[in-house]
CSV table of C-alpha atoms in Angstrom, one decimal:
chain,number,residue,atom,x,y,z
U,1374,UNK,CA,93.1,128.1,107.1
U,1375,UNK,CA,90.3,125.9,105.9
U,1376,UNK,CA,91.5,125.3,102.4
U,1377,UNK,CA,94.7,124.1,103.8
U,1378,UNK,CA,93.1,121.1,105.4
U,1379,UNK,CA,92.6,119.1,102.3
U,1380,UNK,CA,96.3,119.2,101.4
U,1381,UNK,CA,96.9,116.2,103.6
U,1382,UNK,CA,100.7,115.8,103.9
U,1383,UNK,CA,102.4,116.7,100.6
U,1384,UNK,CA,106.2,116.1,100.8
U,1385,UNK,CA,107.0,119.8,100.2
U,1386,UNK,CA,104.5,121.6,102.5
U,1387,UNK,CA,103.3,125.1,101.8
U,1388,UNK,CA,104.1,127.5,104.7
U,1389,UNK,CA,101.5,128.9,107.0
U,1390,UNK,CA,103.2,132.3,107.2
U,1391,UNK,CA,101.3,135.4,106.3
U,1392,UNK,CA,98.0,133.5,106.5
U,1393,UNK,CA,96.1,136.7,107.1
U,1394,UNK,CA,97.3,138.1,103.8
U,1395,UNK,CA,96.1,135.3,101.6
U,1396,UNK,CA,93.0,134.1,103.6
U,1397,UNK,CA,90.6,135.9,101.4
U,1398,UNK,CA,92.1,134.4,98.2
U,1399,UNK,CA,91.9,130.9,99.7
U,1400,UNK,CA,88.2,131.3,100.4
U,1401,UNK,CA,87.7,132.2,96.7
U,1402,UNK,CA,89.7,129.2,95.6
U,1403,UNK,CA,87.7,127.0,98.1
U,1404,UNK,CA,84.5,127.9,96.3
U,1405,UNK,CA,85.8,126.3,93.1
U,1406,UNK,CA,87.5,123.3,94.8
U,1407,UNK,CA,84.5,121.0,94.7
U,1408,UNK,CA,84.1,121.4,91.0
U,1409,UNK,CA,87.8,120.5,90.6
U,1410,UNK,CA,87.3,117.6,92.9
U,1411,UNK,CA,85.0,116.0,90.4
U,1412,UNK,CA,88.0,115.9,88.0
U,1413,UNK,CA,90.6,115.1,90.6
U,1414,UNK,CA,89.0,111.9,92.0
U,1415,UNK,CA,89.0,110.0,88.7
U,1416,UNK,CA,92.5,111.3,87.8
U,1417,UNK,CA,93.8,110.0,91.1
U,1418,UNK,CA,92.2,106.7,90.6
U,1419,UNK,CA,93.5,106.2,87.1
U,1420,UNK,CA,97.1,107.2,88.1
U,1421,UNK,CA,96.9,105.0,91.2
U,1422,UNK,CA,95.8,101.9,89.3
U,1423,UNK,CA,98.4,102.5,86.5
U,1424,UNK,CA,101.2,102.9,89.1
U,1425,UNK,CA,100.3,99.8,91.1
U,1426,UNK,CA,99.7,97.6,88.1
U,1427,UNK,CA,102.7,98.8,86.0
U,1428,UNK,CA,105.3,98.7,88.8
U,1429,UNK,CA,104.1,95.3,90.0
U,1430,UNK,CA,104.5,94.0,86.5
U,1431,UNK,CA,108.1,95.4,86.3
U,1432,UNK,CA,108.9,93.8,89.7
U,1433,UNK,CA,107.4,90.4,88.9
U,1434,UNK,CA,109.1,90.4,85.5
U,1435,UNK,CA,112.6,91.1,86.9
U,1436,UNK,CA,112.2,88.9,89.9
U,1437,UNK,CA,110.9,85.9,88.0
U,1438,UNK,CA,113.4,86.2,85.2
U,1439,UNK,CA,116.9,85.7,86.5
U,1440,UNK,CA,118.5,86.3,83.1
U,1441,UNK,CA,117.2,89.9,83.1
U,1442,UNK,CA,119.0,90.7,86.4
U,1443,UNK,CA,121.6,92.8,84.9
U,1444,UNK,CA,123.1,95.8,86.7
U,1445,UNK,CA,120.9,98.3,84.9
U,1446,UNK,CA,117.8,96.2,85.5
U,1447,UNK,CA,118.6,96.0,89.2
U,1448,UNK,CA,118.5,99.7,89.4
U,1449,UNK,CA,115.3,99.8,87.4
U,1450,UNK,CA,113.8,97.2,89.8
U,1451,UNK,CA,114.8,99.6,92.7
U,1452,UNK,CA,113.2,102.4,90.8
U,1453,UNK,CA,110.0,100.4,90.4
U,1454,UNK,CA,109.9,99.7,94.2
U,1455,UNK,CA,110.3,103.4,95.0
U,1456,UNK,CA,107.5,104.3,92.5
U,1457,UNK,CA,105.3,101.6,94.0
U,1458,UNK,CA,105.9,102.9,97.5
U,1459,UNK,CA,105.2,106.4,96.3
U,1460,UNK,CA,101.9,105.4,94.8
U,1461,UNK,CA,100.8,103.4,97.8
U,1462,UNK,CA,101.7,106.0,100.4
U,1463,UNK,CA,100.9,109.2,98.6
U,1464,UNK,CA,97.9,109.1,96.4
U,1465,UNK,CA,95.2,107.3,98.6
U,1466,UNK,CA,96.0,109.4,101.7
U,1467,UNK,CA,96.3,112.6,99.8
U,1468,UNK,CA,93.0,112.1,98.1
U,1469,UNK,CA,91.2,111.2,101.3
U,1470,UNK,CA,92.6,114.3,103.0
U,1471,UNK,CA,91.6,116.4,100.0
U,1472,UNK,CA,88.0,115.1,100.1
U,1473,UNK,CA,87.5,115.3,103.9
U,1474,UNK,CA,89.7,118.4,104.4
U,1475,UNK,CA,91.1,116.6,107.5
U,1476,UNK,CA,94.0,114.3,108.3
U,1477,UNK,CA,92.2,111.4,110.0
U,1478,UNK,CA,95.0,108.8,110.2
U,1479,UNK,CA,96.5,109.7,113.6
U,1480,UNK,CA,99.8,111.0,115.0
U,1481,UNK,CA,101.8,107.9,114.2
U,1482,UNK,CA,100.8,107.9,110.5
U,1483,UNK,CA,101.4,111.6,110.4
U,1484,UNK,CA,105.1,110.9,111.1
U,1485,UNK,CA,105.4,107.7,109.1
U,1486,UNK,CA,103.7,108.6,105.8
U,1487,UNK,CA,105.4,111.9,105.0
U,1488,UNK,CA,108.7,110.3,105.9
U,1489,UNK,CA,108.4,107.3,103.7
U,1490,UNK,CA,107.0,109.4,100.9
U,1491,UNK,CA,110.0,111.7,101.1
U,1492,UNK,CA,112.4,108.7,101.1
U,1493,UNK,CA,110.7,107.2,98.1
U,1494,UNK,CA,111.2,110.4,96.1
U,1495,UNK,CA,114.9,110.6,97.2
U,1496,UNK,CA,115.5,106.9,96.3
U,1497,UNK,CA,113.9,107.5,92.8
U,1498,UNK,CA,116.1,110.5,92.1
U,1499,UNK,CA,119.4,108.9,93.2
U,1500,UNK,CA,118.6,105.6,91.4
U,1501,UNK,CA,118.4,107.6,88.2
U,1502,UNK,CA,121.7,109.1,89.0
U,1503,UNK,CA,123.2,105.7,89.7
U,1504,UNK,CA,121.9,104.4,86.4
U,1505,UNK,CA,123.4,107.3,84.5
U,1506,UNK,CA,126.8,106.8,86.2
U,1507,UNK,CA,126.7,103.1,85.5
U,1508,UNK,CA,125.9,103.6,81.9
U,1509,UNK,CA,128.6,106.2,81.5
U,1510,UNK,CA,131.3,103.9,82.7
U,1511,UNK,CA,129.9,100.9,80.8
U,1512,UNK,CA,129.9,102.8,77.5
U,1513,UNK,CA,132.7,105.4,77.9
U,1514,UNK,CA,135.1,103.4,80.0
U,1515,UNK,CA,134.2,99.7,79.6
U,1516,UNK,CA,137.7,98.3,80.6
U,1517,UNK,CA,138.1,100.6,83.7
U,1518,UNK,CA,134.7,99.5,85.0
U,1519,UNK,CA,135.1,95.8,84.8
U,1520,UNK,CA,136.5,95.5,88.3
U,1521,UNK,CA,133.6,97.1,90.1
U,1522,UNK,CA,130.6,96.8,87.7
U,1523,UNK,CA,129.2,93.7,89.3
U,1524,UNK,CA,125.8,92.7,90.7
U,1525,UNK,CA,127.1,92.8,94.3
U,1526,UNK,CA,128.3,96.4,93.7
U,1527,UNK,CA,124.8,97.3,92.4
U,1528,UNK,CA,123.3,95.8,95.6
U,1529,UNK,CA,125.7,97.9,97.7
U,1530,UNK,CA,124.8,101.0,95.8
U,1531,UNK,CA,121.1,100.4,96.3
U,1532,UNK,CA,121.6,99.9,100.0
U,1533,UNK,CA,123.6,103.1,100.2
U,1534,UNK,CA,120.9,105.0,98.3
U,1535,UNK,CA,118.2,103.8,100.8
U,1536,UNK,CA,120.4,104.5,103.8
U,1537,UNK,CA,121.2,108.0,102.7
U,1538,UNK,CA,117.6,108.7,101.9
U,1539,UNK,CA,116.5,107.6,105.4
U,1540,UNK,CA,119.1,109.8,107.1
U,1541,UNK,CA,118.5,112.8,104.9
U,1542,UNK,CA,114.7,112.7,105.4
U,1543,UNK,CA,114.8,112.0,109.1
U,1544,UNK,CA,113.9,115.6,110.1
U,1545,UNK,CA,110.5,115.1,108.4
U,1546,UNK,CA,109.8,112.2,110.6
U,1547,UNK,CA,110.9,114.0,113.8
U,1548,UNK,CA,109.1,117.3,113.1
U,1549,UNK,CA,105.8,116.1,111.5
U,1550,UNK,CA,102.9,116.6,113.9
U,1551,UNK,CA,99.1,116.9,113.8
U,1552,UNK,CA,98.0,120.5,114.1
U,1553,UNK,CA,94.4,121.5,114.9
U,1554,UNK,CA,92.5,123.7,112.5
U,1555,UNK,CA,89.0,125.2,112.7
U,1556,UNK,CA,85.9,123.0,113.0
U,1557,UNK,CA,87.8,120.3,114.9
U,1558,UNK,CA,89.8,119.2,111.9
U,1559,UNK,CA,93.6,118.5,111.8
U,1560,UNK,CA,96.4,118.9,109.3
U,1561,UNK,CA,99.7,117.1,109.2
U,1562,UNK,CA,102.6,119.6,109.0
U,1563,UNK,CA,106.2,119.9,110.0
U,1564,UNK,CA,106.6,122.0,113.2
U,1565,UNK,CA,109.9,123.8,112.7
U,1566,UNK,CA,111.5,125.9,115.4
U,1567,UNK,CA,111.6,128.9,113.1
U,1568,UNK,CA,110.9,129.8,109.5
U,1569,UNK,CA,114.7,130.1,108.8
U,1570,UNK,CA,115.3,126.5,109.7
U,1571,UNK,CA,112.6,125.4,107.3
U,1572,UNK,CA,113.8,127.5,104.5
U,1573,UNK,CA,117.4,126.3,104.9
U,1574,UNK,CA,116.3,122.6,105.0
U,1575,UNK,CA,114.1,122.9,101.9
U,1576,UNK,CA,116.8,124.7,100.0
U,1577,UNK,CA,119.2,121.9,100.9
U,1578,UNK,CA,116.6,119.4,99.6
U,1579,UNK,CA,116.3,121.4,96.4
U,1580,UNK,CA,120.1,121.2,95.9
U,1581,UNK,CA,120.3,117.5,96.9
U,1582,UNK,CA,117.3,116.2,95.0
U,1583,UNK,CA,117.1,118.6,92.0
U,1584,UNK,CA,120.2,120.6,91.2
U,1585,UNK,CA,122.9,118.1,91.8
U,1586,UNK,CA,121.1,115.2,90.1
U,1587,UNK,CA,120.3,117.4,87.1
U,1588,UNK,CA,123.9,118.4,86.7
U,1589,UNK,CA,125.2,114.8,87.0
U,1590,UNK,CA,122.5,113.5,84.6
U,1591,UNK,CA,123.2,116.2,82.1
U,1592,UNK,CA,127.0,115.6,82.3
U,1593,UNK,CA,126.9,111.8,82.1
U,1594,UNK,CA,124.3,111.6,79.3
U,1595,UNK,CA,126.0,114.3,77.2
U,1596,UNK,CA,129.3,112.3,77.5
U,1597,UNK,CA,127.5,109.1,76.6
U,1598,UNK,CA,125.9,110.7,73.6
U,1599,UNK,CA,129.3,112.0,72.4
U,1600,UNK,CA,130.8,108.5,72.8
U,1601,UNK,CA,128.0,106.9,70.9
U,1602,UNK,CA,128.2,109.5,68.2
U,1603,UNK,CA,131.9,108.8,67.8
U,1604,UNK,CA,131.0,105.1,67.6
U,1605,UNK,CA,128.5,105.8,64.8
U,1606,UNK,CA,131.1,107.8,62.9
U,1607,UNK,CA,133.7,105.0,63.4
U,1608,UNK,CA,131.2,102.5,62.1
U,1609,UNK,CA,130.6,104.5,59.0
U,1610,UNK,CA,134.3,104.8,58.5
U,1611,UNK,CA,134.8,101.0,58.8
U,1612,UNK,CA,132.0,100.5,56.2
U,1613,UNK,CA,133.8,102.9,53.9
U,1614,UNK,CA,137.1,101.1,54.3
U,1615,UNK,CA,135.3,97.7,53.8
U,1616,UNK,CA,133.9,98.9,50.5
U,1617,UNK,CA,137.3,100.2,49.4
U,1618,UNK,CA,138.9,96.8,50.4
U,1619,UNK,CA,136.4,95.0,48.3
U,1620,UNK,CA,137.2,97.2,45.3
U,1621,UNK,CA,140.9,96.6,45.7
U,1622,UNK,CA,140.4,92.8,46.1
U,1623,UNK,CA,138.2,92.8,42.9
U,1624,UNK,CA,140.9,94.8,41.1
U,1625,UNK,CA,143.7,92.3,41.9
U,1626,UNK,CA,141.4,89.4,41.2
U,1627,UNK,CA,140.6,90.7,37.7
U,1628,UNK,CA,144.2,91.5,37.1
U,1629,UNK,CA,145.3,88.0,38.1
U,1630,UNK,CA,142.6,86.5,35.8
U,1631,UNK,CA,143.8,88.5,32.9
U,1632,UNK,CA,147.4,87.5,33.6
U,1633,UNK,CA,146.3,83.8,33.7
U,1634,UNK,CA,144.4,84.1,30.5
U,1635,UNK,CA,147.5,85.5,28.7
U,1636,UNK,CA,149.8,82.9,30.3
U,1637,UNK,CA,147.6,80.0,29.2
U,1638,UNK,CA,148.5,80.6,25.5
U,1639,UNK,CA,152.1,79.6,26.3
U,1640,UNK,CA,151.0,76.2,27.6
U,1641,UNK,CA,151.2,73.3,25.2
U,1642,UNK,CA,148.3,71.4,26.5
U,1643,UNK,CA,145.0,73.4,26.5
U,1644,UNK,CA,143.3,71.1,29.0
U,1645,UNK,CA,146.1,71.6,31.5
U,1646,UNK,CA,145.9,75.4,30.9
U,1647,UNK,CA,142.1,75.4,31.5
U,1648,UNK,CA,142.6,73.3,34.6
U,1649,UNK,CA,145.4,75.6,36.0
U,1650,UNK,CA,143.3,78.7,35.1
U,1651,UNK,CA,140.3,77.4,36.8
U,1652,UNK,CA,142.1,76.3,40.0
U,1653,UNK,CA,144.1,79.5,40.3
U,1654,UNK,CA,141.0,81.7,39.9
U,1655,UNK,CA,139.1,79.5,42.3
U,1656,UNK,CA,141.9,79.9,44.9
U,1657,UNK,CA,141.9,83.6,44.6
U,1658,UNK,CA,138.1,83.8,45.0
U,1659,UNK,CA,138.1,81.4,47.8
U,1660,UNK,CA,140.8,83.3,49.7
U,1661,UNK,CA,138.9,86.5,49.4
U,1662,UNK,CA,135.7,84.7,50.4
U,1663,UNK,CA,137.3,83.2,53.5
U,1664,UNK,CA,138.4,86.6,54.7
U,1665,UNK,CA,135.0,88.2,54.5
U,1666,UNK,CA,132.8,86.3,57.0
U,1667,UNK,CA,135.0,87.0,60.0
U,1668,UNK,CA,135.0,90.7,59.4
U,1669,UNK,CA,131.3,90.7,58.4
U,1670,UNK,CA,130.4,88.9,61.6
U,1671,UNK,CA,132.4,91.2,63.8
U,1672,UNK,CA,130.9,94.2,62.0
U,1673,UNK,CA,127.4,92.8,62.4
U,1674,UNK,CA,127.9,92.3,66.2
U,1675,UNK,CA,129.4,95.8,66.5
U,1676,UNK,CA,126.4,97.3,64.7
U,1677,UNK,CA,123.9,95.3,66.9
U,1678,UNK,CA,125.7,96.4,70.1
U,1679,UNK,CA,125.7,100.0,69.0
U,1680,UNK,CA,122.0,99.9,68.2
U,1681,UNK,CA,121.2,98.3,71.5
U,1682,UNK,CA,123.1,100.9,73.4
U,1683,UNK,CA,121.3,103.7,71.5
U,1684,UNK,CA,117.9,102.2,72.4
U,1685,UNK,CA,118.8,101.8,76.0
U,1686,UNK,CA,120.1,105.4,76.3
U,1687,UNK,CA,116.9,106.7,74.6
U,1688,UNK,CA,114.8,104.8,77.0
U,1689,UNK,CA,116.8,106.0,80.1
U,1690,UNK,CA,116.8,109.6,78.8
U,1691,UNK,CA,113.0,109.4,78.5
U,1692,UNK,CA,112.7,108.1,82.1
U,1693,UNK,CA,114.9,110.9,83.4
U,1694,UNK,CA,113.0,113.5,81.4
U,1695,UNK,CA,109.6,112.2,82.7
U,1696,UNK,CA,110.8,112.3,86.3
U,1697,UNK,CA,112.0,115.9,86.2
U,1698,UNK,CA,109.1,117.2,84.2
U,1699,UNK,CA,106.7,115.7,86.8
U,1700,UNK,CA,108.6,116.9,89.9
U,1701,UNK,CA,110.3,120.2,89.0
U,1702,UNK,CA,107.1,122.3,89.1
U,1703,UNK,CA,106.3,121.2,92.6
U,1704,UNK,CA,109.9,121.8,93.8
U,1705,UNK,CA,109.8,125.3,92.4
U,1706,UNK,CA,106.3,126.1,93.8
U,1707,UNK,CA,107.0,125.0,97.3
U,1708,UNK,CA,110.4,126.8,97.4
U,1709,UNK,CA,108.7,130.0,96.3
U,1710,UNK,CA,105.9,129.5,98.8
U,1711,UNK,CA,108.5,129.4,101.7
U,1712,UNK,CA,109.5,133.0,100.9
U,1713,UNK,CA,106.5,134.6,99.1
U,1714,UNK,CA,103.3,132.5,99.8
U,1715,UNK,CA,101.0,135.2,98.5
U,1716,UNK,CA,102.6,135.0,95.0
U,1717,UNK,CA,101.7,131.3,94.8
U,1718,UNK,CA,98.1,131.7,95.8
U,1719,UNK,CA,97.5,134.8,93.8
U,1720,UNK,CA,99.1,133.5,90.6
U,1721,UNK,CA,98.2,129.8,90.4
U,1722,UNK,CA,95.8,129.3,93.3
U,1723,UNK,CA,95.2,126.1,95.3
U,1724,UNK,CA,93.8,124.4,92.2
U,1725,UNK,CA,97.2,124.9,90.5
U,1726,UNK,CA,99.1,123.6,93.5
U,1727,UNK,CA,96.9,120.5,93.6
U,1728,UNK,CA,97.5,120.0,89.8
U,1729,UNK,CA,101.3,120.1,90.4
U,1730,UNK,CA,100.9,117.5,93.2
U,1731,UNK,CA,99.0,115.3,90.8
U,1732,UNK,CA,101.6,115.8,88.1
U,1733,UNK,CA,104.3,114.7,90.6
U,1734,UNK,CA,102.4,111.5,91.4
U,1735,UNK,CA,102.1,110.8,87.7
U,1736,UNK,CA,105.8,110.0,87.6
U,1737,UNK,CA,105.1,106.8,89.5
U,1738,UNK,CA,103.2,105.3,86.6
U,1739,UNK,CA,105.2,106.7,83.7
U,1740,UNK,CA,108.2,104.3,83.9
U,1741,UNK,CA,106.4,101.0,83.2
U,1742,UNK,CA,104.7,102.6,80.2
U,1743,UNK,CA,108.1,103.8,79.0
U,1744,UNK,CA,109.6,100.4,79.4
U,1745,UNK,CA,106.7,98.8,77.5
U,1746,UNK,CA,106.9,101.1,74.5
U,1747,UNK,CA,110.6,101.6,74.2
U,1748,UNK,CA,112.1,98.2,75.1
U,1749,UNK,CA,111.0,95.1,73.4
U,1750,UNK,CA,112.5,92.8,76.1
U,1751,UNK,CA,110.2,94.2,78.7
U,1752,UNK,CA,107.3,94.2,76.3
U,1753,UNK,CA,107.7,90.5,75.5
U,1754,UNK,CA,108.2,89.7,79.2
U,1755,UNK,CA,105.0,91.5,80.1
U,1756,UNK,CA,103.1,89.6,77.5
U,1757,UNK,CA,104.6,86.3,78.6
U,1758,UNK,CA,103.7,87.1,82.2
U,1759,UNK,CA,100.1,87.8,81.3
U,1760,UNK,CA,100.0,84.5,79.3
U,1761,UNK,CA,101.4,82.5,82.2
U,1762,UNK,CA,99.0,84.1,84.7
U,1763,UNK,CA,96.1,83.3,82.4
U,1764,UNK,CA,97.3,79.7,82.1
U,1765,UNK,CA,97.8,79.5,85.8
U,1766,UNK,CA,94.2,80.7,86.5
U,1767,UNK,CA,92.8,78.2,83.9
U,1768,UNK,CA,94.6,75.4,85.8
U,1769,UNK,CA,92.7,76.1,89.0
U,1770,UNK,CA,94.0,79.4,90.5
U,1771,UNK,CA,96.4,79.5,93.5
U,1772,UNK,CA,96.7,75.9,94.3
U,1773,UNK,CA,99.7,74.8,96.3
U,1774,UNK,CA,100.5,71.9,94.1
U,1775,UNK,CA,100.7,74.1,91.0
U,1776,UNK,CA,102.9,76.9,92.4
U,1777,UNK,CA,106.2,75.4,91.3
U,1778,UNK,CA,104.8,74.7,87.9
U,1779,UNK,CA,103.7,78.3,87.5
U,1780,UNK,CA,107.2,79.6,88.4
U,1781,UNK,CA,108.7,77.3,85.9
U,1782,UNK,CA,106.3,78.4,83.2
U,1783,UNK,CA,107.1,82.0,83.8
U,1784,UNK,CA,110.8,81.4,83.6
U,1785,UNK,CA,110.6,79.3,80.5
U,1786,UNK,CA,108.1,81.6,78.8
U,1787,UNK,CA,110.3,84.6,79.3
U,1788,UNK,CA,113.5,82.9,78.4
U,1789,UNK,CA,113.4,84.0,74.8
U,1790,UNK,CA,112.7,87.6,75.6
U,1791,UNK,CA,115.8,88.1,77.9
U,1792,UNK,CA,118.1,88.6,74.9
U,1793,UNK,CA,116.6,92.1,74.7
U,1794,UNK,CA,117.4,92.9,78.4
U,1795,UNK,CA,119.1,96.2,79.2
U,1796,UNK,CA,122.6,94.9,79.1
U,1797,UNK,CA,124.2,96.2,75.9
C-alpha cells in the first residue's frame, strides 16, 4: 500500500486489513498528497519550533526558580517534559517518513520511537489527571490533604505515572517491526498475532487514555467549580453582613452622641462637658476603627486567595480542553479504522488522517502558550529569563567563570514573579 509508507509510525496505527477494498481510493488520495505536503511541511516546522522553545522555557523557568516548585508546578514541569519528548520524537521522524514514503531509521528505532512516543502521550494524560486530583483535594478538602500533599508525594506520583506508562505501552515496543512494501520501501508497524488482539489492546488504550481520564477530569473539575462557587456566594454574604454591621455601629454611635449631647446640659462646667463629650465620642469611634482593619485584612486575603484559585482553575481547564481537543479525533479515527478501514479512507481520506495527526502534535506546543497568556507568574518569569539570557550573552556568552553569576541573576530576577506561582 504505497500511500501507507509516508505514515511513518503514528502511535495509533491504521490497520492493513481489507487493503484490496481501499487501494483504489488510496491511489486517488496519493495524487493530491504532494499538494498537501506543501502546506504540511511549514506547519510541522512551526509546531516543532513552538513546542521545543515553549517547553524548554517552562522547564528552565521551573528548574531555575526554586520558589515556583509547588506541587502543581511540579506536575506542570512533568507535563512540559512529556510534551518536549513528544515533539522531539514525533514530528521530525513523522515528517521525514511522510516526505520519503519510507521508514529509513532502522529496526531499533522502529521499536524505540513508537514506544517512547506512546509513553509520552500516556504521561501527559495521567499528569493532567494527577493535577486535577491534587487541585480537588487542595480546594475541596484542604485539611484532609495536608498529610500527603507534599513535594515528595508529588515526586512519587510522577514516578508512578512514568512507570505505569512504560509497562502499559510495552507491547508496542515488543511488536513494532519493519515491514517491507513495494519499491523496496519499509514501514514501521505493530505485528500482532491476530486482528482481535490488536482491537482489544487499542480499545483498552482508549479506555485507559481517553474514557477514564475524561470521567475523572469532568468529576473533579465540576466539584472544584461547585466549591469555588460556594466560596463566591459565601464571600458575597460576608460582604453583606459587613455592610450591615457598619450600619449598626453607626446607629449606636449616633445614638451615643445624641445621649452625650443631652447629658452635657446637666453638667455645671461647660468646658468639662465638652471635654467629656469629645473623649467619649472619640473612644467610640476609635473602638469601631480598631475592629475594622483585622476583618478587612482577613477579607482581603480571602478575596485574593479566591481570585487566585479561580485563575488557576481556568488555566488548568484550558490545558485539559486543549489536550482532548487535539487528541480525541485521532483516537476515534484509529479506533474506527480497526473495524471499518474503508469508512475512514472514503469519508476523510489520507489527507484528513494526516491532519488529525498534526492536530495531535499541536498539543505539545499549546501548554506554554496557555501558561504565558493565562498566568502572570509564568509570563513574568519568561520575560525575566529572556532578559537574563540577553545579559548573559552580552557578558561574553557561555564562559565558565560567568556560569554561577548567570544562575544567580536568573534566580534574583525571577524572585519577584514567584508570588504568582500556581500555589493558591
